[in-house]
């Protein structure tokens, strides 16, 4: 199991001295996983607070009054919302090790572009796979594979999205890997068959401890999904 | 800085293009503006933005940068010797990015519904659009600009919508001067 569920408050050593870092999250969330990977890459200790999304806590509602969603990073009492914004914040604040963003502004813009592409395209399209049936689901599957192929093309022969180093764009997409088994089972298709290089990239990312210790087991995600589907009658 | 070639692929009424133009003007960067016809997109645009095929696209020494928020951050990072558009601290930056993301995700999509929908959907959009503007007004508060004393990223992300206010007022049946509690 890949998640930290400690309720103990631990202090964090940052280059600026001691600081308190709290993460409001929900273990199957691909967006929450992004933040957990970034925190692990930087070796930042934090308090993990699991949230019940069916019964949102006053803390979550106070820390994210606009969207009322996880993940929320609370650093010394100040909330940061939206997973990609949080990852950039972590990189800028704990900038003494493991840079997550490329140093060149043009390459950095490309990394932001691809993370933004994941945000705009991957989640919404994958949702259609598990909410639609018949012809509409087939259409959604095709669309999903096309999106993955675009990203597979961008990675090309490189080890990671932007080249030799694992970083921001990889973090944005790799968390969906834990949900691939669920999409494949529901949609009755194989992502590896369609996008073998993308799966090779994902497995390469999984060799990093920050990723392998963060991503929950794929079958566990599937079981969670089935339970949620039954409760919500999807 | 050595001589730079900067081209902006643009559509004049596009709010996202306006953001980029403001950023370029703030930095005093000369550029060539190439207007696109949305109904007949140039091969150049399709080559420079093959993923979305949309404006704005900034082409800096032959290299394209797409998506307006990403272009503005790029401009701020490359031409970092004057007129900073972002706060210098990570928390201030995260705050600016959050609200710019809110504007991109919410304001544009809901505003569009004001002139593309009818009936109940239109009425729901009317209310939600006003709620979004009031949230932003609350965020601004009594400050001259969103980040305080200086015009910056969040101001330039929102101000292009001002040029569309007459459209929103007409199709949303609002009067912004009466509805807003403070001059914004």
Coordinates of C-alpha atoms in Angstrom, one line a residue:
Chain A
X1 CA 0.0 0.0 0.0
X2 CA 1.3 3.3 -1.0
X3 CA -0.3 6.0 1.1
X4 CA 0.8 7.6 4.3
X5 CA -2.1 7.8 6.8
X6 CA -0.3 9.0 9.9
X7 CA -2.2 11.4 12.0
X8 CA 0.9 12.5 13.9
X9 CA 2.0 16.0 13.3
X10 CA 5.6 16.0 12.1
X11 CA 7.7 19.1 11.6
X12 CA 9.2 19.8 8.3
X13 CA 12.8 20.9 7.6
X14 CA 12.8 23.2 4.7
X15 CA 15.6 25.5 3.6
X16 CA 13.7 28.3 5.4
X17 CA 13.7 26.6 8.8
X18 CA 10.9 24.6 10.5
X19 CA 7.4 24.6 8.9
X20 CA 4.2 22.8 9.2
X21 CA 2.9 21.0 6.1
X22 CA -0.6 19.4 6.0
X23 CA -2.2 17.7 3.1
X24 CA -6.0 17.3 2.8
X25 CA -6.5 14.4 0.4
X26 CA -8.4 11.4 -0.7
X27 CA -6.4 8.3 -1.3
X28 CA -7.7 7.2 -4.8
X29 CA -7.5 10.8 -6.2
X30 CA -5.0 11.1 -9.1
X31 CA -4.8 14.8 -8.3
X32 CA -3.9 14.1 -4.6
X33 CA -1.3 11.6 -5.7
X34 CA 0.5 14.3 -7.7
X35 CA 1.1 16.3 -4.6
X36 CA 2.2 13.2 -2.6
X37 CA 4.8 12.4 -5.3
X38 CA 6.1 16.0 -5.3
X39 CA 6.4 16.0 -1.5
X40 CA 8.2 12.6 -1.6
X41 CA 10.6 13.8 -4.3
X42 CA 11.6 16.7 -2.1
X43 CA 11.7 14.6 1.1
X44 CA 9.2 16.8 2.8
X45 CA 7.5 15.4 5.9
X46 CA 3.9 16.3 6.3
X47 CA 0.7 15.4 8.1
X48 CA -1.8 13.5 5.9
X49 CA -5.5 14.1 6.6
X50 CA -7.8 11.7 4.7
X51 CA -11.0 13.5 3.7
X52 CA -14.5 12.0 3.5
X53 CA -15.8 13.6 0.2
X54 CA -19.4 12.7 1.0
X55 CA -19.2 14.5 4.2
X56 CA -16.7 17.4 3.8
X57 CA -14.9 18.6 6.9
X58 CA -15.1 22.2 8.1
X59 CA -11.3 22.3 7.6
X60 CA -11.6 21.4 3.9
X61 CA -14.5 23.9 3.4
X62 CA -12.5 26.6 5.1
X63 CA -9.3 25.9 3.2
X64 CA -10.9 25.6 -0.2
X65 CA -14.1 27.6 0.0
X66 CA -14.2 28.2 -3.8
X67 CA -14.0 24.6 -5.2
X68 CA -14.4 22.6 -1.9
X69 CA -12.1 19.9 -3.3
X70 CA -9.0 18.0 -2.5
X71 CA -6.0 18.1 -2.6
X72 CA -5.3 21.1 -0.4
X73 CA -1.8 21.8 0.8
X74 CA -1.7 23.8 4.0
X75 CA 1.8 25.3 4.6
X76 CA 2.1 27.1 7.9
X77 CA -1.6 27.6 8.0
X78 CA -1.9 29.0 4.4
X79 CA -3.8 26.9 1.9
X80 CA -2.7 26.2 -1.6
X81 CA -5.3 24.6 -4.0
X82 CA -5.3 22.9 -7.4
X83 CA -2.8 20.0 -7.7
X84 CA -0.6 21.5 -10.5
X85 CA -0.4 24.8 -8.7
X86 CA 0.5 23.0 -5.5
X87 CA 3.3 21.0 -7.3
X88 CA 4.8 24.2 -8.6
X89 CA 4.5 25.8 -5.2
X90 CA 6.3 22.9 -3.6
X91 CA 9.1 23.1 -6.3
X92 CA 9.5 26.9 -5.8
X93 CA 9.4 26.7 -2.0
X94 CA 11.7 23.7 -1.5
X95 CA 14.1 24.7 -4.2
X96 CA 17.2 23.2 -2.7
X97 CA 16.8 19.7 -4.1
X98 CA 15.2 17.6 -6.8
X99 CA 14.0 20.3 -9.2
X100 CA 10.6 19.3 -10.7
X101 CA 10.5 22.1 -13.3
X102 CA 13.0 22.4 -16.2
X103 CA 15.5 25.3 -15.8
X104 CA 15.1 26.6 -19.3
X105 CA 12.0 28.9 -19.7
X106 CA 11.0 27.4 -23.1
X107 CA 11.2 23.8 -21.8
X108 CA 9.4 24.9 -18.7
X109 CA 6.6 26.3 -20.8
X110 CA 6.4 23.0 -22.6
X111 CA 6.2 21.1 -19.3
X112 CA 3.4 23.4 -18.2
X113 CA 1.6 22.8 -21.6
X114 CA 1.6 19.1 -21.2
X115 CA 0.5 19.1 -17.6
X116 CA -2.3 21.4 -18.6
X117 CA -3.2 19.0 -21.5
X118 CA -3.5 16.2 -19.0
X119 CA -5.8 18.4 -16.9
X120 CA -8.0 19.4 -19.8
X121 CA -8.3 16.1 -21.6
X122 CA -7.4 13.0 -19.6
X123 CA -9.8 13.1 -16.6
X124 CA -13.0 14.2 -18.5
X125 CA -12.5 11.6 -21.2
X126 CA -11.7 8.8 -18.9
X127 CA -14.8 9.6 -16.9
X128 CA -16.9 8.9 -20.0
X129 CA -15.4 5.4 -20.1
X130 CA -16.9 4.6 -16.7
X131 CA -20.2 6.5 -17.1
X132 CA -21.2 5.7 -20.6
X133 CA -22.2 2.4 -22.3
X134 CA -22.5 1.0 -25.8
X135 CA -21.6 3.2 -28.8
X136 CA -20.9 6.2 -26.6
X137 CA -18.5 4.3 -24.5
X138 CA -16.7 3.0 -27.7
X139 CA -16.4 6.6 -28.8
X140 CA -15.0 7.6 -25.4
X141 CA -12.4 4.8 -25.5
X142 CA -11.2 5.9 -29.0
X143 CA -11.0 9.5 -27.8
X144 CA -9.0 8.4 -24.7
X145 CA -6.6 6.3 -26.7
X146 CA -6.0 9.2 -29.1
X147 CA -5.2 11.5 -26.2
X148 CA -2.8 9.0 -24.8
X149 CA -1.2 8.6 -28.2
X150 CA -0.6 12.3 -28.4
X151 CA 1.3 12.2 -25.1
X152 CA 3.1 9.0 -26.1
X153 CA 4.2 10.9 -29.2
X154 CA 5.5 13.8 -27.1
X155 CA 7.5 11.5 -24.9
X156 CA 8.9 9.7 -28.0
X157 CA 12.2 8.0 -27.4
X158 CA 13.0 10.2 -24.3
X159 CA 13.0 8.6 -20.9
X160 CA 10.6 11.3 -19.6
X161 CA 8.3 14.0 -21.0
X162 CA 11.0 16.7 -21.1
X163 CA 14.1 14.6 -21.5
X164 CA 16.4 12.9 -19.1
X165 CA 14.8 14.1 -15.8
X166 CA 11.6 13.1 -14.2
X167 CA 9.5 16.1 -13.5
X168 CA 6.3 18.2 -13.5
X169 CA 4.7 16.8 -16.7
X170 CA 5.5 13.2 -15.7
X171 CA 3.9 13.8 -12.3
X172 CA 0.8 15.2 -13.9
X173 CA 0.1 12.1 -16.0
X174 CA 1.7 9.2 -14.1
X175 CA -0.9 9.2 -11.3
X176 CA -3.6 8.1 -13.9
X177 CA -1.5 4.9 -14.3
X178 CA -3.0 3.5 -11.1
X179 CA -6.5 3.9 -12.7
X180 CA -5.6 2.3 -16.1
X181 CA -6.6 -1.2 -14.9
X182 CA -10.0 0.2 -13.9
X183 CA -10.5 1.9 -17.3
X184 CA -9.3 -1.2 -19.2
X185 CA -11.6 -3.5 -17.2
X186 CA -14.7 -1.3 -17.6
X187 CA -14.0 -0.5 -21.3
X188 CA -12.7 -4.0 -22.2
X189 CA -9.5 -2.8 -23.9
X190 CA -5.8 -2.9 -23.3
X191 CA -3.9 0.4 -23.0
X192 CA -0.6 -1.3 -23.3
X193 CA -1.6 -2.8 -26.7
X194 CA -2.5 0.6 -28.0
X195 CA 0.3 2.7 -26.4
X196 CA 3.2 0.4 -25.5
X197 CA 5.7 3.2 -25.2
X198 CA 3.4 5.1 -22.8
X199 CA 3.2 2.0 -20.5
X200 CA 7.0 1.6 -20.7
X201 CA 7.3 5.3 -19.6
X202 CA 4.8 4.7 -16.7
X203 CA 6.8 1.6 -15.6
X204 CA 10.0 3.6 -15.7
X205 CA 8.4 6.3 -13.5
X206 CA 7.2 3.5 -11.1
X207 CA 10.9 2.6 -10.6
X208 CA 11.1 5.9 -8.6
X209 CA 10.3 5.4 -5.0
X210 CA 8.2 8.6 -4.9
X211 CA 5.9 7.1 -7.5
X212 CA 5.8 3.5 -6.4
X213 CA 5.1 4.4 -2.8
X214 CA 2.4 6.9 -3.7
X215 CA 0.4 5.1 -6.4
X216 CA -2.1 2.7 -4.8
X217 CA -2.3 -0.9 -6.2
X218 CA -4.4 -0.9 -9.4
X219 CA -6.7 -3.6 -8.1
X220 CA -7.4 -1.7 -4.9
X221 CA -8.4 1.3 -7.1
X222 CA -10.7 -1.0 -9.1
X223 CA -12.3 -2.4 -5.9
X224 CA -12.8 1.2 -4.6
X225 CA -14.5 2.1 -7.9
X226 CA -16.9 -0.8 -7.9
X227 CA -17.9 0.0 -4.3
X228 CA -18.4 3.7 -5.2
X229 CA -20.4 2.7 -8.4
X230 CA -22.7 0.5 -6.3
X231 CA -23.3 3.2 -3.7
X232 CA -23.9 5.9 -6.3
X233 CA -25.7 3.5 -8.7
X234 CA -23.6 4.7 -11.7
Chain B
X1 CA 19.4 40.6 -25.1
X2 CA 20.3 39.7 -28.7
X3 CA 17.7 40.6 -31.5
X4 CA 14.6 38.6 -31.0
X5 CA 11.9 37.5 -33.4
X6 CA 8.6 37.5 -31.8
X7 CA 5.3 36.7 -33.6
X8 CA 1.9 36.5 -32.1
X9 CA -0.9 34.6 -33.8
X10 CA -4.0 36.3 -32.7
X11 CA -7.7 37.0 -33.3
X12 CA -8.6 40.5 -32.3
X13 CA -11.7 39.8 -30.2
X14 CA -10.1 36.9 -28.4
X15 CA -9.8 37.6 -24.6
X16 CA -6.9 35.1 -24.3
X17 CA -5.0 36.9 -27.0
X18 CA -5.6 40.2 -25.2
X19 CA -3.9 38.8 -22.1
X20 CA -0.7 38.1 -24.1
X21 CA -0.8 41.5 -25.8
X22 CA -1.0 43.3 -22.5
X23 CA 1.9 41.2 -21.1
X24 CA 4.0 42.1 -24.2
X25 CA 3.1 45.8 -23.9
X26 CA 3.9 45.8 -20.1
X27 CA 7.4 44.5 -20.9
X28 CA 7.8 46.8 -24.0
X29 CA 8.4 43.9 -26.3
X30 CA 8.1 44.6 -30.0
X31 CA 6.4 41.9 -32.0
X32 CA 4.7 41.1 -35.2
X33 CA 1.0 40.4 -34.9
X34 CA -0.6 38.0 -37.4
X35 CA -4.3 37.9 -37.4
X36 CA -6.0 34.5 -37.9
X37 CA -9.3 33.8 -39.5
X38 CA -11.0 31.3 -37.2
X39 CA -13.1 30.0 -40.1
X40 CA -10.0 29.4 -42.3
X41 CA -7.0 28.7 -40.1
X42 CA -3.6 29.2 -41.6
X43 CA -1.3 26.3 -42.1
X44 CA 1.2 28.2 -40.0
X45 CA -1.2 28.2 -37.1
X46 CA -1.9 24.5 -37.5
X47 CA 1.9 23.8 -37.6
X48 CA 2.6 26.0 -34.6
X49 CA -0.3 24.6 -32.5
X50 CA -1.1 21.2 -33.8
X51 CA -2.6 20.0 -30.5
X52 CA -5.4 22.6 -30.1
X53 CA -5.2 24.6 -33.4
X54 CA -6.1 27.8 -31.5
X55 CA -4.8 31.3 -30.8
X56 CA -3.0 32.8 -29.1
X57 CA 0.4 31.3 -30.1
X58 CA 3.6 33.2 -29.3
X59 CA 6.5 32.3 -31.6
X60 CA 9.8 33.3 -30.1
X61 CA 12.7 32.8 -32.5
X62 CA 10.8 30.2 -34.3
X63 CA 9.7 28.2 -31.2
X64 CA 5.9 28.2 -30.4
X65 CA 4.4 28.6 -27.0
X66 CA 0.7 27.9 -26.6
X67 CA -2.0 28.6 -24.0
X68 CA -2.3 32.2 -22.9
X69 CA -1.5 31.6 -19.2
X70 CA 1.6 29.6 -20.1
X71 CA 2.6 32.3 -22.6
X72 CA 2.3 35.1 -20.0
X73 CA 4.4 33.1 -17.5
X74 CA 7.0 32.5 -20.2
X75 CA 7.1 36.2 -21.1
X76 CA 7.6 37.1 -17.5
X77 CA 10.4 34.6 -17.0
X78 CA 12.3 35.5 -20.2
X79 CA 11.9 39.3 -20.0
X80 CA 12.5 39.4 -16.3
X81 CA 14.4 42.7 -16.2
X82 CA 11.3 44.9 -16.0
X83 CA 7.7 45.1 -15.1
X84 CA 7.4 41.8 -13.1
X85 CA 3.9 40.3 -13.6
X86 CA 4.1 37.8 -10.8
X87 CA 4.7 38.3 -7.1
X88 CA 8.2 37.2 -6.1
X89 CA 7.1 34.8 -3.3
X90 CA 5.8 31.3 -4.0
X91 CA 2.7 31.8 -2.0
X92 CA 1.8 35.0 -3.9
X93 CA 2.5 33.2 -7.2
X94 CA 0.3 30.2 -6.2
X95 CA -2.5 32.6 -5.3
X96 CA -2.3 34.5 -8.6
X97 CA -2.2 31.2 -10.5
X98 CA -5.2 29.9 -8.6
X99 CA -7.4 32.9 -9.4
X100 CA -6.2 33.0 -13.0
X101 CA -7.2 29.3 -13.3
X102 CA -10.6 30.2 -11.8
X103 CA -11.1 32.9 -14.4
X104 CA -10.0 30.5 -17.2
X105 CA -12.1 27.6 -16.0
X106 CA -15.2 29.4 -14.8
X107 CA -15.7 32.9 -16.1
X108 CA -15.2 32.2 -19.7
X109 CA -17.3 29.0 -19.8
X110 CA -20.2 30.5 -17.9
X111 CA -20.0 33.8 -19.8
X112 CA -20.3 31.9 -23.0
X113 CA -23.5 30.3 -21.8
X114 CA -25.0 33.8 -21.5
X115 CA -25.1 34.1 -25.3
X116 CA -25.4 30.4 -26.3
X117 CA -28.2 29.1 -24.0
X118 CA -31.8 29.9 -23.2
X119 CA -34.4 29.3 -20.5
X120 CA -33.4 27.6 -17.3
X121 CA -29.8 27.0 -18.4
X122 CA -29.5 30.6 -19.2
X123 CA -30.9 31.7 -15.9
X124 CA -28.6 29.4 -14.0
X125 CA -25.6 30.8 -16.0
X126 CA -26.7 34.4 -15.2
X127 CA -26.6 33.8 -11.5
X128 CA -23.4 31.8 -11.6
X129 CA -21.6 34.4 -13.7
X130 CA -22.5 37.2 -11.2
X131 CA -21.4 35.0 -8.3
X132 CA -18.0 34.5 -10.0
X133 CA -17.6 38.3 -10.5
X134 CA -18.6 39.0 -6.9
X135 CA -16.0 36.4 -5.7
X136 CA -13.4 38.2 -7.8
X137 CA -14.5 41.6 -6.5
X138 CA -14.2 40.2 -2.9
X139 CA -10.7 39.0 -3.7
X140 CA -9.7 42.5 -5.0
X141 CA -11.2 44.2 -2.0
X142 CA -10.0 47.8 -1.4
X143 CA -6.6 47.2 -3.1
X144 CA -5.8 49.0 -6.4
X145 CA -4.9 45.8 -8.0
X146 CA -5.3 42.1 -7.1
X147 CA -1.7 41.7 -5.8
X148 CA -1.7 45.0 -4.1
X149 CA 0.0 48.2 -5.4
X150 CA 1.2 46.8 -8.7
X151 CA -0.7 45.7 -11.8
X152 CA 0.1 42.0 -12.5
X153 CA -0.8 38.6 -13.8
X154 CA -4.2 38.3 -12.2
X155 CA -5.3 41.8 -13.4
X156 CA -4.2 41.1 -16.9
X157 CA -6.0 37.7 -16.8
X158 CA -9.3 39.4 -15.9
X159 CA -9.3 42.8 -17.6
X160 CA -9.8 41.4 -21.2
X161 CA -13.3 40.4 -20.0
X162 CA -14.1 44.1 -19.5
X163 CA -14.1 44.5 -23.3
X164 CA -16.8 41.9 -23.4
X165 CA -19.0 43.4 -20.6
X166 CA -21.4 45.0 -23.0
X167 CA -22.0 41.5 -24.5
X168 CA -22.5 40.0 -21.1
X169 CA -24.7 42.8 -19.9
X170 CA -26.9 42.5 -23.0
X171 CA -27.2 38.8 -23.1
X172 CA -27.3 38.4 -19.3
X173 CA -29.7 41.3 -18.8
X174 CA -27.4 42.9 -16.2
X175 CA -26.3 46.4 -15.4
X176 CA -22.9 45.9 -13.9
X177 CA -22.7 49.5 -12.5
X178 CA -25.8 48.9 -10.4
X179 CA -25.1 45.3 -9.5
X180 CA -21.6 45.6 -8.3
X181 CA -21.3 46.9 -4.7
X182 CA -18.0 48.7 -5.3
X183 CA -16.3 50.2 -8.3
X184 CA -14.1 47.5 -9.8

